[in-house]
Amino acid sequence: MCKTQKINLRSDVHAIKIAETRGTDCATQTEKRKSENKLQRDRNRIRVFNERRLFLAELPFSRIKDSQFNEELTKNKLDDAKQKINVLREDINHQTAKAKFFENRHFVVLAELQTRDKEIQQLEEQIGHLSSTLRDREEELKENDSRGHFRKATVNSAHAHRRFESTSNWKCDVSSSRMGRGGTSTRFHSNTFLRNTGTCSSG
C-alpha cells in the first residue's frame, strides 16, 4: 500500500469520525436541551410551590393551612393529569390519522385492483372475439378451397365430356365417309352438317 492510499484511508476514517461525532453531538445537544427544559420546569414548579407554602405558613389557622396545602397538591396532580391526557389525546389523534391514511390507501388499492380486473375482462373478451373471427375466417378459407376443387373437377369433367363427344363425332364422320364414297355430294354435305351440329346419323 502506497502513502497516498494510507493518507486517503486516514482522511476517510477521520471524516467518518467527524460525522459520527457530529451525529452524537447533535443527539447529546437535543437530550441536553430537553433535560435542561425539564429541570427548568421542575424548578419553576418547586419555586411556586414553595412560595405558596410560605404564604400558607403565614396564615393564622393550621387547619386552613393544611386544607389549602392539600388543595394545592390536588391542583398540581390535576394539572399533571391534564398534561398526560393532552399527550395521550395527541397520540390518539396521530394514530387515528395514520389509520385513516392506511384505510384510504387500502380503498385506493382496492379500486386499482377492480380497474385492473375490468381491464383483464375486456382483454379476455377481445381475445375471445378475435379467436372466433379467426375460426370463421379459417372455415371460409376451407369452404373456398373446397369450392375451388369442386369447380376444377366440374371443369375437368366438362372438358373430358367434350373430348369424348368430339372423338365420337369424329368416329361417326369417318364411318359415314367410308360408307358413302360412291354416293352423291348431298350425302357428304349432310354428314358435314351433322358433324358441325354435334349429331351423327347412321348410314
mmCIF file of C-alpha atoms in Angstrom:
data_model
loop_
_atom_site.group_PDB
_atom_site.id
_atom_site.type_symbol
_atom_site.label_atom_id
_atom_site.label_comp_id
_atom_site.label_asym_id
_atom_site.label_seq_id
_atom_site.Cartn_x
_atom_site.Cartn_y
_atom_site.Cartn_z
ATOM 1 C CA MET A 1 0.000 0.000 0.000
ATOM 2 C CA CYS A 2 1.454 3.383 -1.013
ATOM 3 C CA LYS A 3 1.500 6.555 1.027
ATOM 4 C CA THR A 4 -1.352 8.205 -0.854
ATOM 5 C CA GLN A 5 -3.630 5.254 -0.129
ATOM 6 C CA LYS A 6 -2.704 5.429 3.539
ATOM 7 C CA ILE A 7 -3.419 9.155 3.564
ATOM 8 C CA ASN A 8 -6.777 8.597 1.869
ATOM 9 C CA LEU A 9 -7.706 5.898 4.352
ATOM 10 C CA ARG A 10 -6.734 8.132 7.221
ATOM 11 C CA SER A 11 -8.739 11.023 5.794
ATOM 12 C CA ASP A 12 -11.774 8.747 5.273
ATOM 13 C CA VAL A 13 -11.549 7.445 8.820
ATOM 14 C CA HIS A 14 -11.165 10.992 10.068
ATOM 15 C CA ALA A 15 -14.223 12.092 8.073
ATOM 16 C CA ILE A 16 -16.217 9.150 9.420
ATOM 17 C CA LYS A 17 -15.156 10.012 12.946
ATOM 18 C CA ILE A 18 -16.108 13.656 12.406
ATOM 19 C CA ALA A 19 -19.532 12.618 11.054
ATOM 20 C CA GLU A 20 -20.054 10.252 13.972
ATOM 21 C CA THR A 21 -19.017 12.889 16.489
ATOM 22 C CA ARG A 22 -21.304 15.416 14.801
ATOM 23 C CA GLY A 23 -24.217 12.988 14.956
ATOM 24 C CA THR A 24 -23.530 12.156 18.574
ATOM 25 C CA ASP A 25 -23.055 15.844 19.357
ATOM 26 C CA CYS A 26 -26.460 16.680 17.846
ATOM 27 C CA ALA A 27 -28.112 13.870 19.794
ATOM 28 C CA THR A 28 -26.417 14.877 23.012
ATOM 29 C CA GLN A 29 -27.334 18.526 22.456
ATOM 30 C CA THR A 30 -31.005 17.685 21.955
ATOM 31 C CA GLU A 31 -31.011 15.446 25.019
ATOM 32 C CA LYS A 32 -29.214 18.118 27.000
ATOM 33 C CA ARG A 33 -31.722 20.732 25.856
ATOM 34 C CA LYS A 34 -34.639 18.516 26.847
ATOM 35 C CA SER A 35 -33.133 17.797 30.239
ATOM 36 C CA GLU A 36 -32.459 21.496 30.816
ATOM 37 C CA ASN A 37 -36.039 22.396 29.906
ATOM 38 C CA LYS A 38 -37.333 19.721 32.231
ATOM 39 C CA LEU A 39 -35.125 20.936 35.061
ATOM 40 C CA GLN A 40 -36.288 24.493 34.464
ATOM 41 C CA ARG A 41 -39.932 23.427 34.608
ATOM 42 C CA ASP A 42 -39.305 21.498 37.810
ATOM 43 C CA ARG A 43 -37.513 24.479 39.330
ATOM 44 C CA ASN A 44 -40.341 26.827 38.444
ATOM 45 C CA ARG A 45 -42.884 24.424 39.867
ATOM 46 C CA ILE A 46 -40.902 23.995 43.083
ATOM 47 C CA ARG A 47 -40.457 27.761 43.372
ATOM 48 C CA VAL A 48 -44.172 28.408 43.003
ATOM 49 C CA PHE A 49 -44.925 25.574 45.375
ATOM 50 C CA ASN A 50 -42.540 26.947 47.996
ATOM 51 C CA GLU A 51 -43.942 30.440 47.612
ATOM 52 C CA ARG A 52 -47.425 29.104 48.211
ATOM 53 C CA ARG A 53 -46.242 27.098 51.192
ATOM 54 C CA LEU A 54 -44.658 30.191 52.676
ATOM 55 C CA PHE A 55 -47.826 32.125 52.031
ATOM 56 C CA LEU A 56 -49.882 29.413 53.669
ATOM 57 C CA ALA A 57 -47.491 29.215 56.587
ATOM 58 C CA GLU A 58 -48.212 32.837 57.376
ATOM 59 C CA LEU A 59 -51.933 32.134 57.819
ATOM 60 C CA PRO A 60 -53.234 32.027 61.421
ATOM 61 C CA PHE A 61 -55.029 28.704 61.478
ATOM 62 C CA SER A 62 -53.321 25.380 60.846
ATOM 63 C CA ARG A 63 -56.471 23.742 59.504
ATOM 64 C CA ILE A 64 -56.730 26.333 56.795
ATOM 65 C CA LYS A 65 -53.055 25.807 56.055
ATOM 66 C CA ASP A 66 -53.477 22.053 55.766
ATOM 67 C CA SER A 67 -56.593 22.307 53.634
ATOM 68 C CA GLN A 68 -55.056 24.832 51.280
ATOM 69 C CA PHE A 69 -51.864 22.815 51.086
ATOM 70 C CA ASN A 70 -53.823 19.712 50.208
ATOM 71 C CA GLU A 71 -55.804 21.739 47.704
ATOM 72 C CA GLU A 72 -52.602 22.881 46.056
ATOM 73 C CA LEU A 73 -51.356 19.321 45.934
ATOM 74 C CA THR A 74 -54.552 18.162 44.294
ATOM 75 C CA LYS A 75 -54.380 21.039 41.826
ATOM 76 C CA ASN A 76 -50.851 20.063 40.893
ATOM 77 C CA LYS A 77 -51.931 16.468 40.457
ATOM 78 C CA LEU A 78 -54.824 17.597 38.300
ATOM 79 C CA ASP A 79 -52.501 19.674 36.163
ATOM 80 C CA ASP A 80 -50.192 16.715 35.693
ATOM 81 C CA ALA A 81 -53.143 14.503 34.818
ATOM 82 C CA LYS A 82 -54.405 17.084 32.305
ATOM 83 C CA GLN A 83 -50.996 17.235 30.673
ATOM 84 C CA LYS A 84 -50.888 13.452 30.434
ATOM 85 C CA ILE A 85 -54.399 13.458 28.972
ATOM 86 C CA ASN A 86 -53.368 16.006 26.354
ATOM 87 C CA VAL A 87 -50.331 13.926 25.426
ATOM 88 C CA LEU A 88 -52.491 10.820 25.146
ATOM 89 C CA ARG A 89 -55.030 12.699 23.015
ATOM 90 C CA GLU A 90 -52.297 13.856 20.667
ATOM 91 C CA ASP A 91 -51.047 10.291 20.395
ATOM 92 C CA ILE A 92 -54.576 9.026 19.740
ATOM 93 C CA ASN A 93 -55.130 11.674 17.061
ATOM 94 C CA HIS A 94 -51.853 10.735 15.430
ATOM 95 C CA GLN A 95 -52.746 7.043 15.466
ATOM 96 C CA THR A 96 -56.228 7.733 14.068
ATOM 97 C CA ALA A 97 -54.722 9.855 11.293
ATOM 98 C CA LYS A 98 -52.349 7.015 10.443
ATOM 99 C CA ALA A 99 -55.226 4.531 10.486
ATOM 100 C CA LYS A 100 -57.303 6.761 8.191
ATOM 101 C CA PHE A 101 -54.360 7.156 5.847
ATOM 102 C CA PHE A 102 -53.830 3.412 5.612
ATOM 103 C CA GLU A 103 -57.576 2.841 5.281
ATOM 104 C CA ASN A 104 -57.776 5.316 2.415
ATOM 105 C CA ARG A 105 -54.731 3.716 0.865
ATOM 106 C CA HIS A 106 -56.442 0.345 1.219
ATOM 107 C CA PHE A 107 -59.512 1.651 -0.600
ATOM 108 C CA VAL A 108 -57.321 3.178 -3.316
ATOM 109 C CA VAL A 109 -55.543 -0.135 -3.810
ATOM 110 C CA LEU A 110 -58.888 -1.950 -3.967
ATOM 111 C CA ALA A 111 -60.148 0.500 -6.594
ATOM 112 C CA GLU A 112 -56.969 -0.004 -8.628
ATOM 113 C CA LEU A 113 -57.385 -3.771 -8.397
ATOM 114 C CA GLN A 114 -61.003 -3.511 -9.547
ATOM 115 C CA THR A 115 -59.984 -1.400 -12.550
ATOM 116 C CA ARG A 116 -57.259 -3.900 -13.393
ATOM 117 C CA ASP A 117 -59.801 -6.735 -13.171
ATOM 118 C CA LYS A 118 -62.107 -4.866 -15.555
ATOM 119 C CA GLU A 119 -59.241 -4.318 -17.983
ATOM 120 C CA ILE A 120 -58.375 -8.015 -17.818
ATOM 121 C CA GLN A 121 -62.012 -8.949 -18.513
ATOM 122 C CA GLN A 122 -62.109 -6.598 -21.505
ATOM 123 C CA LEU A 123 -58.902 -8.088 -22.877
ATOM 124 C CA GLU A 124 -60.269 -11.606 -22.431
ATOM 125 C CA GLU A 125 -63.431 -10.613 -24.306
ATOM 126 C CA GLN A 126 -61.325 -9.134 -27.117
ATOM 127 C CA ILE A 127 -59.257 -12.319 -27.272
ATOM 128 C CA GLY A 128 -62.427 -14.439 -27.489
ATOM 129 C CA HIS A 129 -63.834 -12.220 -30.248
ATOM 130 C CA LEU A 130 -60.591 -12.369 -32.226
ATOM 131 C CA SER A 131 -60.355 -16.141 -31.838
ATOM 132 C CA SER A 132 -63.946 -16.544 -33.076
ATOM 133 C CA THR A 133 -63.243 -14.317 -36.095
ATOM 134 C CA LEU A 134 -60.111 -16.338 -36.839
ATOM 135 C CA ARG A 135 -62.106 -19.565 -36.686
ATOM 136 C CA ASP A 136 -64.737 -18.114 -39.031
ATOM 137 C CA ARG A 137 -62.023 -16.973 -41.434
ATOM 138 C CA GLU A 138 -60.416 -20.415 -41.417
ATOM 139 C CA GLU A 139 -63.800 -22.016 -42.163
ATOM 140 C CA GLU A 140 -64.337 -19.567 -45.033
ATOM 141 C CA LEU A 141 -60.928 -20.397 -46.471
ATOM 142 C CA LYS A 142 -61.673 -24.108 -46.202
ATOM 143 C CA GLU A 143 -65.032 -23.621 -47.954
ATOM 144 C CA ASN A 144 -63.386 -21.572 -50.700
ATOM 145 C CA ASP A 145 -60.745 -24.253 -51.182
ATOM 146 C CA SER A 146 -63.413 -26.956 -51.408
ATOM 147 C CA ARG A 147 -65.406 -24.856 -53.891
ATOM 148 C CA GLY A 148 -62.277 -24.321 -55.974
ATOM 149 C CA HIS A 149 -61.593 -28.047 -56.049
ATOM 150 C CA PHE A 150 -65.226 -28.710 -56.992
ATOM 151 C CA ARG A 151 -65.043 -26.140 -59.804
ATOM 152 C CA LYS A 152 -61.826 -27.663 -61.084
ATOM 153 C CA ALA A 153 -63.438 -31.103 -61.005
ATOM 154 C CA THR A 154 -66.516 -29.867 -62.913
ATOM 155 C CA VAL A 155 -64.353 -28.070 -65.481
ATOM 156 C CA ASN A 156 -62.229 -31.162 -65.949
ATOM 157 C CA SER A 157 -65.320 -33.344 -66.330
ATOM 158 C CA ALA A 158 -66.773 -30.887 -68.869
ATOM 159 C CA HIS A 159 -63.527 -30.930 -70.864
ATOM 160 C CA ALA A 160 -63.478 -34.724 -70.736
ATOM 161 C CA HIS A 161 -67.094 -34.865 -71.902
ATOM 162 C CA ARG A 162 -66.347 -32.507 -74.769
ATOM 163 C CA ARG A 163 -63.321 -34.566 -75.766
ATOM 164 C CA PHE A 164 -65.437 -37.693 -75.661
ATOM 165 C CA GLU A 165 -68.107 -36.058 -77.852
ATOM 166 C CA SER A 166 -65.529 -34.799 -80.327
ATOM 167 C CA THR A 167 -63.924 -38.223 -80.605
ATOM 168 C CA SER A 168 -67.318 -39.892 -81.046
ATOM 169 C CA ASN A 169 -68.289 -37.359 -83.719
ATOM 170 C CA TRP A 170 -65.013 -37.920 -85.483
ATOM 171 C CA LYS A 171 -65.623 -41.663 -85.477
ATOM 172 C CA CYS A 172 -69.118 -41.144 -86.864
ATOM 173 C CA ASP A 173 -67.735 -38.910 -89.616
ATOM 174 C CA VAL A 174 -65.074 -41.411 -90.531
ATOM 175 C CA SER A 175 -67.553 -44.280 -90.704
ATOM 176 C CA SER A 176 -70.021 -42.243 -92.746
ATOM 177 C CA SER A 177 -67.314 -41.147 -95.157
ATOM 178 C CA ARG A 178 -66.248 -44.751 -95.649
ATOM 179 C CA MET A 179 -69.806 -45.872 -96.329
ATOM 180 C CA GLY A 180 -70.642 -43.039 -98.718
ATOM 181 C CA ARG A 181 -67.614 -42.972 -101.015
ATOM 182 C CA GLY A 182 -69.680 -43.905 -104.069
ATOM 183 C CA GLY A 183 -72.658 -41.695 -103.172
ATOM 184 C CA THR A 184 -73.680 -38.204 -104.131
ATOM 185 C CA SER A 185 -72.390 -34.924 -102.830
ATOM 186 C CA THR A 186 -75.580 -34.294 -100.848
ATOM 187 C CA ARG A 187 -74.695 -37.190 -98.555
ATOM 188 C CA PHE A 188 -71.324 -35.630 -97.842
ATOM 189 C CA HIS A 189 -72.865 -32.273 -97.154
ATOM 190 C CA SER A 190 -75.401 -33.805 -94.785
ATOM 191 C CA ASN A 191 -72.638 -35.622 -92.899
ATOM 192 C CA THR A 192 -70.573 -32.480 -92.546
ATOM 193 C CA PHE A 193 -73.634 -30.555 -91.395
ATOM 194 C CA LEU A 194 -74.422 -33.170 -88.761
ATOM 195 C CA ARG A 195 -70.804 -33.231 -87.646
ATOM 196 C CA ASN A 196 -70.771 -29.496 -87.215
ATOM 197 C CA THR A 197 -74.006 -29.579 -85.244
ATOM 198 C CA GLY A 198 -72.628 -32.347 -82.983
ATOM 199 C CA THR A 199 -75.007 -35.173 -84.061
ATOM 200 C CA CYS A 200 -74.280 -38.276 -86.032
ATOM 201 C CA SER A 201 -76.666 -40.118 -88.409
ATOM 202 C CA SER A 202 -76.136 -43.747 -89.122
ATOM 203 C CA GLY A 203 -75.784 -44.957 -92.852
#
